[in-house]
Short mmCIF file of C-alpha atoms in Angstrom, two decimals:
data_model
loop_
_atom_site.label_atom_id
_atom_site.label_comp_id
_atom_site.label_asym_id
_atom_site.label_seq_id
_atom_site.Cartn_x
_atom_site.Cartn_y
_atom_site.Cartn_z
CA MET A 1496 -91.16 103.01 31.00
CA ASP A 1497 -94.19 105.28 30.76
CA PRO A 1498 -97.42 104.12 32.43
CA GLN A 1499 -100.91 104.57 31.01
CA PRO A 1500 -103.55 106.38 33.07
CA PHE A 1501 -106.13 104.18 34.79
CA VAL A 1502 -108.78 105.03 37.37
CA ARG A 1503 -109.73 102.52 40.06
CA LEU A 1504 -113.31 102.64 41.36
CA SER A 1505 -113.81 100.88 44.71
CA VAL A 1506 -117.16 100.07 46.33
CA GLY A 1507 -116.99 99.00 49.96
CA GLN A 1508 -118.34 99.34 53.52
CA LEU A 1509 -121.63 97.77 52.45
CA GLY A 1510 -124.48 97.63 54.90
CA LEU A 1511 -128.25 97.17 54.73
CA LYS A 1512 -130.90 98.63 57.01
CA LEU A 1513 -134.48 97.37 56.76
CA PRO A 1514 -137.46 99.47 57.87
CA GLY A 1515 -139.63 98.73 60.88
CA GLY A 1516 -139.83 95.22 62.30
CA ASN A 1517 -138.07 93.65 59.34
CA ALA A 1518 -134.70 94.60 60.76
CA SER A 1519 -135.15 92.67 64.01
CA LYS A 1520 -136.33 89.57 62.14
CA ALA A 1521 -133.42 89.62 59.72
CA SER A 1522 -130.63 90.90 61.96
CA SER A 1523 -128.76 87.60 61.90
CA ARG A 1524 -128.98 87.03 58.16
CA LEU A 1525 -126.27 87.37 55.56
CA CYS A 1526 -127.13 89.05 52.28
CA ASP A 1527 -125.61 88.85 48.82
CA CYS A 1528 -125.02 92.10 46.97
CA GLU A 1529 -124.55 92.24 43.19
CA ILE A 1530 -122.85 95.34 41.81
CA PRO A 1531 -123.27 95.55 38.02
CA ALA A 1532 -121.24 98.10 36.07
CA ARG A 1533 -121.43 98.63 32.34
CA ARG A 1534 -118.88 96.54 30.42
CA PHE A 1535 -117.62 94.97 33.65
CA PRO A 1536 -118.48 91.53 35.08
CA VAL A 1537 -120.97 91.38 37.94
CA GLN A 1538 -119.25 90.94 41.30
CA THR A 1539 -121.00 89.41 44.30
CA ARG A 1540 -119.98 90.09 47.89
CA ARG A 1541 -121.41 88.83 51.21
CA TRP A 1542 -122.04 91.22 54.06
CA SER A 1543 -124.07 91.51 57.28
CA LEU A 1544 -127.16 93.56 58.01
CA ARG A 1545 -126.66 96.80 59.95
CA ARG A 1546 -129.43 98.07 62.21
CA ARG A 1547 -128.01 101.44 63.25
CA ARG A 1548 -126.60 104.40 61.43
CA SER A 1549 -122.91 105.03 61.79
CA GLY A 1550 -121.09 108.24 61.14
CA ALA A 1551 -118.65 108.48 58.27
CA THR A 1552 -116.09 110.92 57.09
CA GLY A 1553 -115.38 111.68 53.47
CA SER A 1554 -112.13 112.09 51.62
CA PRO A 1555 -111.03 114.03 48.54
CA CYS A 1556 -111.37 110.87 46.42
CA CYS A 1557 -114.66 109.76 47.94
CA LEU A 1558 -117.65 109.97 45.56
CA HIS A 1559 -120.19 108.70 48.08
CA HIS A 1560 -120.05 107.60 51.70
CA GLY A 1561 -123.28 107.02 53.56
CA TRP A 1562 -126.80 105.67 53.33
CA ALA A 1563 -129.02 105.71 50.24
CA GLY A 1564 -132.63 104.63 49.87
CA ILE A 1565 -133.28 101.69 47.54
CA GLY A 1566 -136.43 100.16 46.12
CA LYS A 1567 -139.86 101.71 45.63
CA GLY A 1568 -142.43 103.17 47.97
CA ALA A 1569 -142.42 105.86 50.62
CA ALA A 1570 -139.02 106.96 51.89
CA GLU A 1571 -139.66 105.80 55.45
CA ALA A 1572 -140.70 102.33 54.27
CA ARG A 1573 -137.77 101.68 51.95
CA PRO A 1574 -134.62 99.75 52.85
CA GLU A 1575 -131.40 101.74 53.00
CA LEU A 1576 -128.05 100.71 51.61
CA HIS A 1577 -124.79 101.95 53.08
CA LEU A 1578 -121.78 102.10 50.79
CA ARG A 1579 -118.55 103.94 50.17
CA VAL A 1580 -117.56 104.68 46.59
CA LYS A 1581 -113.95 105.77 46.16
CA MET A 1582 -112.10 106.80 43.02
CA GLU A 1583 -108.32 106.92 42.78
CA ALA A 1584 -105.65 107.12 40.13
CA ASP A 1585 -104.11 103.73 39.36
CA PRO A 1586 -101.58 104.11 36.49
CA ARG A 1587 -100.45 100.86 34.92
CA TYR A 1588 -97.79 99.52 32.59
CA ILE A 1589 -99.21 97.57 29.65
CA PHE A 1590 -97.22 94.79 27.98
CA GLN A 1591 -97.99 92.23 25.31
CA PHE A 1592 -96.12 89.27 23.86
CA ASP A 1593 -95.89 89.85 20.11
CA ASP A 1594 -96.24 86.12 19.40
CA GLU A 1595 -96.85 82.85 21.21
CA VAL A 1596 -94.64 82.19 24.22
CA ALA A 1597 -93.22 79.02 22.65
CA LEU A 1598 -92.02 80.99 19.59
CA ASN A 1599 -89.52 83.13 21.54
CA PRO A 1600 -91.32 86.45 21.08
CA GLN A 1601 -90.43 89.97 22.06
CA VAL A 1602 -92.44 91.58 24.83
CA VAL A 1603 -93.49 95.11 23.91
CA GLN A 1604 -94.83 97.93 26.04
CA LEU A 1605 -98.01 99.53 24.74
CA HIS A 1606 -98.51 103.25 25.17
CA GLY A 1607 -101.13 104.79 22.97
CA SER A 1608 -100.36 103.69 19.42
CA SER A 1609 -96.68 103.00 20.12
CA ARG A 1610 -95.22 99.52 20.70
CA GLN A 1611 -91.77 99.62 22.27
CA PRO A 1612 -89.75 96.40 22.77
CA ILE A 1613 -88.86 95.97 26.44
CA PHE A 1614 -87.98 92.30 26.92
CA SER A 1615 -87.30 89.18 24.88
CA CYS A 1616 -88.66 85.77 25.79
CA LYS A 1617 -86.72 82.51 25.36
CA PHE A 1618 -88.70 79.27 25.58
CA ILE A 1619 -86.75 76.05 26.24
CA ARG A 1620 -88.13 72.52 26.36
CA ASP A 1621 -86.86 68.96 26.54
CA ARG A 1622 -87.21 67.42 23.07
CA ARG A 1623 -86.39 63.86 24.09
CA ARG A 1624 -87.76 61.08 21.89
CA PRO A 1625 -88.91 57.65 23.12
CA SER A 1626 -85.63 56.16 21.84
CA GLN A 1627 -83.72 58.44 24.18
CA GLY A 1628 -84.68 56.71 27.37
CA ASP A 1629 -87.99 57.18 29.09
CA GLY A 1630 -90.44 57.24 26.18
CA GLN A 1631 -92.38 60.16 27.62
CA TYR A 1632 -92.48 62.35 24.52
CA TRP A 1633 -93.69 61.75 21.00
CA SER A 1634 -93.19 63.38 17.63
CA SER A 1635 -95.65 64.10 14.85
CA SER A 1636 -92.90 64.83 12.33
CA GLY A 1637 -92.59 61.25 11.09
CA GLY A 1638 -95.49 61.62 8.68
CA SER A 1639 -97.58 58.70 10.03
CA GLU A 1640 -100.67 58.72 12.20
CA GLU A 1641 -100.10 58.04 15.87
CA THR A 1642 -101.61 54.82 17.18
CA ASP A 1643 -103.53 54.68 20.44
CA MET A 1644 -100.50 53.11 22.08
CA GLU A 1645 -98.19 55.88 20.87
CA MET A 1646 -100.58 58.54 22.09
CA ALA A 1647 -100.88 56.78 25.44
CA MET A 1648 -97.10 57.13 25.85
CA ARG A 1649 -97.51 60.88 26.25
CA ARG A 1650 -97.91 60.64 29.99
CA GLU A 1651 -95.87 63.59 31.15
CA ARG A 1652 -95.09 67.20 30.27
CA LYS A 1653 -91.93 68.45 31.86
CA GLY A 1654 -88.76 70.40 31.26
CA TRP A 1655 -90.43 73.60 30.00
CA LYS A 1656 -88.66 76.83 30.87
CA VAL A 1657 -89.17 80.49 29.97
CA VAL A 1658 -86.36 83.01 30.46
CA ILE A 1659 -86.99 86.77 30.21
CA HIS A 1660 -84.09 88.91 28.95
CA ASP A 1661 -83.77 92.68 29.02
CA LEU A 1662 -82.67 94.69 25.99
CA SER A 1663 -79.00 94.15 26.83
CA GLY A 1664 -79.48 90.38 26.68
CA SER A 1665 -79.19 89.79 30.43
CA ALA A 1666 -81.53 87.21 31.95
CA VAL A 1667 -83.62 89.05 34.56
CA ALA A 1668 -86.45 86.62 35.36
CA ALA A 1669 -87.60 83.12 34.53
CA ALA A 1670 -90.29 80.49 35.02
CA PHE A 1671 -89.21 76.85 35.46
CA MET A 1672 -91.57 73.88 35.35
CA ALA A 1673 -90.80 72.58 38.84
CA THR A 1674 -93.40 69.78 38.99
CA PRO A 1675 -94.28 67.84 35.81
CA PHE A 1676 -97.81 67.96 34.47
CA VAL A 1677 -99.00 64.34 34.62
CA PRO A 1678 -102.49 62.79 34.43
CA ALA A 1679 -104.22 61.50 37.52
CA PRO A 1680 -104.15 57.71 38.00
CA GLY A 1681 -106.79 56.22 35.75
CA GLY A 1682 -107.49 59.58 34.15
CA ASP A 1683 -106.33 61.71 31.27
CA THR A 1684 -105.93 65.16 32.82
CA VAL A 1685 -103.91 66.90 35.52
CA ALA A 1686 -105.83 66.68 38.79
CA ARG A 1687 -106.04 68.96 41.81
CA SER A 1688 -104.54 66.21 43.95
CA ASN A 1689 -101.29 66.37 41.95
CA PRO A 1690 -101.05 69.72 40.16
CA GLY A 1691 -98.28 70.76 37.84
CA ALA A 1692 -96.22 73.67 39.15
CA TRP A 1693 -93.92 76.46 38.03
CA LEU A 1694 -91.22 78.22 40.02
CA ILE A 1695 -91.11 81.95 39.26
CA VAL A 1696 -87.66 83.44 39.88
CA ARG A 1697 -85.78 86.67 39.38
CA ALA A 1698 -82.09 87.44 38.97
CA GLY A 1699 -80.18 87.75 42.24
CA THR A 1700 -78.62 90.89 43.60
CA THR A 1701 -75.47 90.17 41.59
CA GLY A 1702 -77.49 90.48 38.40
CA SER A 1703 -76.40 87.03 37.26
CA SER A 1704 -78.79 84.31 36.13
CA ASP A 1705 -76.57 81.85 38.01
CA SER A 1706 -78.08 83.11 41.28
CA TRP A 1707 -81.83 82.99 40.78
CA GLN A 1708 -84.00 84.11 43.70
CA PRO A 1709 -87.31 82.22 44.07
CA TRP A 1710 -90.31 84.53 44.22
CA GLY A 1711 -93.45 82.49 43.68
CA ARG A 1712 -94.91 79.09 42.90
CA LEU A 1713 -97.74 78.75 40.37
CA GLU A 1714 -99.80 75.55 40.48
CA ALA A 1715 -102.23 74.45 37.77
CA TRP A 1716 -104.69 71.61 37.23
CA ARG A 1717 -107.78 70.88 35.14
CA GLU A 1718 -111.31 70.67 36.50
CA SER A 1719 -113.93 68.86 34.42
CA SER A 1720 -117.39 70.30 33.94
CA SER A 1721 -118.89 66.93 33.07
CA SER A 1722 -117.97 63.30 32.61
CA ALA A 1723 -119.19 63.52 29.02
CA PRO A 1724 -116.34 63.90 26.50
CA ALA A 1725 -118.32 66.50 24.54
CA ALA A 1726 -118.25 68.80 27.57
CA SER A 1727 -114.44 69.04 27.69
CA SER A 1728 -114.58 72.46 26.02
CA ARG A 1729 -116.30 73.75 29.16
CA ASP A 1730 -113.56 72.50 31.47
CA THR A 1731 -111.55 75.00 33.48
CA VAL A 1732 -107.86 75.29 34.27
CA ARG A 1733 -107.43 76.27 37.90
CA LEU A 1734 -104.41 78.40 38.81
CA ARG A 1735 -103.05 79.09 42.28
CA LEU A 1736 -100.14 81.41 43.12
CA HIS A 1737 -98.15 81.36 46.36
CA LEU A 1738 -95.37 83.76 47.33
CA LEU A 1739 -92.19 82.16 48.65
CA PRO A 1740 -90.73 84.29 51.47
CA ASP A 1741 -86.96 84.54 51.64
CA GLY A 1742 -85.49 82.09 54.11
CA GLN A 1743 -88.91 80.84 55.22
CA ASP A 1744 -90.68 77.51 54.80
CA ASP A 1745 -94.11 79.15 54.84
CA CYS A 1746 -95.76 80.42 51.67
CA VAL A 1747 -98.54 82.94 51.16
CA LEU A 1748 -101.50 82.38 48.86
CA VAL A 1749 -102.14 85.58 46.91
CA SER A 1750 -104.37 84.46 44.05
CA GLU A 1751 -106.49 81.54 42.87
CA ALA A 1752 -108.61 81.72 39.74
CA PRO A 1753 -110.17 79.54 37.02
CA LEU A 1754 -109.56 80.02 33.29
CA GLY A 1755 -111.74 78.51 30.58
CA SER A 1756 -109.87 75.72 28.82
CA ASP A 1757 -111.55 76.65 25.54
CA LYS A 1758 -111.60 80.45 25.62
CA GLY A 1759 -108.97 81.28 28.22
CA GLY A 1760 -109.48 84.20 30.56
CA GLU A 1761 -107.74 86.51 33.00
CA PHE A 1762 -105.50 85.70 35.94
CA SER A 1763 -104.92 88.55 38.37
CA ILE A 1764 -103.38 89.50 41.70
CA ASP A 1765 -105.65 91.94 43.50
CA MET A 1766 -105.32 92.17 47.27
CA ASP A 1767 -108.69 93.89 47.60
CA ARG A 1768 -110.41 90.85 46.11
CA GLN A 1769 -108.46 88.17 47.96
CA ALA A 1770 -106.53 88.90 51.11
CA PRO A 1771 -103.25 86.96 51.42
CA ALA A 1772 -103.89 83.58 53.02
CA PRO A 1773 -100.98 82.17 55.00
CA VAL A 1774 -99.85 78.58 54.79
CA PRO A 1775 -99.76 78.41 57.73
CA ALA A 1776 -98.81 81.96 58.81
CA ALA A 1777 -98.28 85.25 56.98
CA ALA A 1778 -96.54 87.19 59.71
CA ALA A 1779 -93.10 85.93 58.74
CA ALA A 1780 -93.75 86.85 55.12
CA ALA A 1781 -94.75 90.47 55.68
CA GLY A 1782 -91.30 91.81 54.93
CA HIS A 1783 -90.99 89.69 51.79
CA CYS A 1784 -94.36 90.90 50.55
CA ALA A 1785 -93.37 94.50 51.03
CA VAL A 1786 -90.23 93.96 48.96
CA SER A 1787 -91.77 91.81 46.23
CA LEU A 1788 -95.12 93.49 45.78
CA GLY A 1789 -94.65 96.99 47.14
CA ALA A 1790 -97.58 97.79 49.43
CA ALA A 1791 -99.80 95.06 48.00
CA CYS A 1792 -99.87 92.89 51.12
CA ALA A 1793 -100.12 95.77 53.56
CA GLY A 1794 -102.13 98.33 51.59
CA GLY A 1795 -104.14 96.19 49.22
CA GLY A 1796 -104.99 97.06 45.68
CA PHE A 1797 -104.47 95.82 42.16
CA VAL A 1798 -101.04 94.33 41.43
CA MET A 1799 -101.18 92.67 38.01
CA SER A 1800 -103.34 90.83 35.50
CA CYS A 1801 -102.73 88.80 32.38
CA LYS A 1802 -105.17 87.70 29.69
CA VAL A 1803 -104.51 84.48 27.78
CA GLU A 1804 -106.36 82.45 25.14
CA GLY A 1805 -107.65 78.90 25.38
CA GLU A 1806 -105.77 75.65 24.91
CA ALA A 1807 -106.26 75.40 21.12
CA ARG A 1808 -105.92 79.09 20.30
CA SER A 1809 -102.95 81.20 19.33
CA SER A 1810 -102.21 83.22 22.47
CA ARG A 1811 -100.25 86.44 22.95
CA PRO A 1812 -100.51 87.20 26.68
CA PHE A 1813 -101.64 90.73 27.54
CA VAL A 1814 -100.24 92.00 30.85
CA GLN A 1815 -101.15 94.95 33.09
CA LEU A 1816 -98.93 95.98 36.03
CA ALA A 1817 -99.75 98.57 38.67
CA MET A 1818 -97.07 101.25 38.55
CA ARG A 1819 -96.75 101.45 42.34
CA HIS A 1820 -95.59 97.82 42.49
CA VAL A 1821 -92.86 98.17 39.86
CA THR A 1822 -89.68 99.79 41.15
CA CYS A 1823 -87.25 98.39 38.55
CA MET A 1824 -87.12 96.43 35.30
CA GLU A 1825 -86.60 93.19 37.22
CA ASP A 1826 -89.98 93.66 38.93
CA ALA A 1827 -91.73 93.99 35.57
CA ALA A 1828 -89.81 91.02 34.13
CA MET A 1829 -90.86 88.84 37.05
CA PHE A 1830 -94.55 89.44 36.33
CA VAL A 1831 -93.97 88.90 32.60
CA ALA A 1832 -92.45 85.49 33.45
CA LEU A 1833 -95.51 84.75 35.58
CA ALA A 1834 -97.78 85.65 32.65
CA ALA A 1835 -95.83 83.26 30.40
CA ALA A 1836 -96.27 80.47 32.96
CA VAL A 1837 -100.01 81.16 33.15
CA ASP A 1838 -100.30 80.90 29.37
CA LEU A 1839 -98.27 77.69 29.14
CA SER A 1840 -100.21 76.15 32.04
CA VAL A 1841 -103.39 76.24 29.95
CA LYS A 1842 -101.56 74.28 27.23
CA ALA A 1843 -99.92 71.89 29.70
CA CYS A 1844 -103.31 70.98 31.20
CA ARG A 1845 -104.69 69.70 27.90
CA PRO A 1846 -105.88 66.06 27.92
CA PHE A 1847 -103.00 63.69 27.23
CA ARG A 1848 -104.64 61.22 24.86
CA ARG A 1849 -106.36 63.82 22.70
CA LYS A 1850 -104.29 65.29 19.91
CA PRO A 1851 -104.52 69.12 19.99
CA GLY A 1852 -106.91 70.58 17.48
CA LYS A 1853 -105.96 73.15 14.89
CA LYS A 1854 -105.53 76.59 16.39
CA ALA A 1855 -108.32 79.04 15.72
CA ALA A 1856 -107.63 81.44 12.86
CA SER A 1857 -104.09 80.09 12.38
CA PRO A 1858 -102.85 77.71 9.65
CA SER A 1859 -99.47 77.20 11.36
CA PRO A 1860 -98.75 74.09 13.47
CA ASP A 1861 -98.98 74.17 17.23
CA PRO A 1862 -95.50 75.14 18.54
CA LEU A 1863 -96.04 72.82 21.51
CA GLU A 1864 -97.28 69.90 19.38
CA LEU A 1865 -94.19 67.81 20.07
CA ASP A 1866 -94.91 67.88 23.79
CA THR A 1867 -98.70 67.77 23.91
#
């Protein structure tokens, strides 16, 4: 696999020094700093005031490290901002599903104008009908309109599974729906108090899919923007990823992010944005992190991201992986399985009593219509 060149620009070590007596009055305050960059979202960070200069040493990749005057007026009367701007190479592998996850697509690697197949994706679901026992699933293939009672029977989404195969046909990673997506009592959507969850696994050391090794747990639920039904398009799907250390009961939170239910968004693992949070302790997981994510836990930095579409749109997940965290094909496949779970979580968090709308710019039926 050939990576594409990327450059990572980091802004850190922020400090603010106010002139004259203002510094003593504001020494205990916290300030918010907005860093806008063209074609990038504004990021806000909180930092403390600094009243004294501190020495700093540069580095070959350091573009700026020190104090700079900000604002208008005479130099001695202007506030000063301390920051360190660092630039470093950050090559990444780029992958994309060539169709929706539920349609068993190939996963191709993008490099320039070339698209090279790397993996294949197999989606499996439980197609049980109400006559087969629990009455949890419904079908729209009968040609008649569903009644309110029939739609109310759709109270659970479970049994979804995505298996990632390499070019030889061997299963190398997978995502299993470990906890069903069910509505909250008295509600119609998956709630934070009882989120749906996926188990992300990779093939064991024997290379057989019969010995899956758990790697992470992805939880998902829906957060409403308003009690008004018309505002449902502004709801968000909240995603939370924990690592599962080998032989340990503790797990490590590495990412939590919202995605727009209507337009989708990006889910990422970036240790510079969110330090690993232990549940309850990360010390025992340090070795696991080093194996699973390279130097991500210890050294920080970007690990992966995936972009997905909203709940009613045709989605082909777009995945970026930092080269330094991919040591073998199984590593890449594991993150591809995670991206598939992220995409399907947006669909699984759709309201249960509302029939999915027609996909944007697509005349074909929803491949998950039987389950949602």
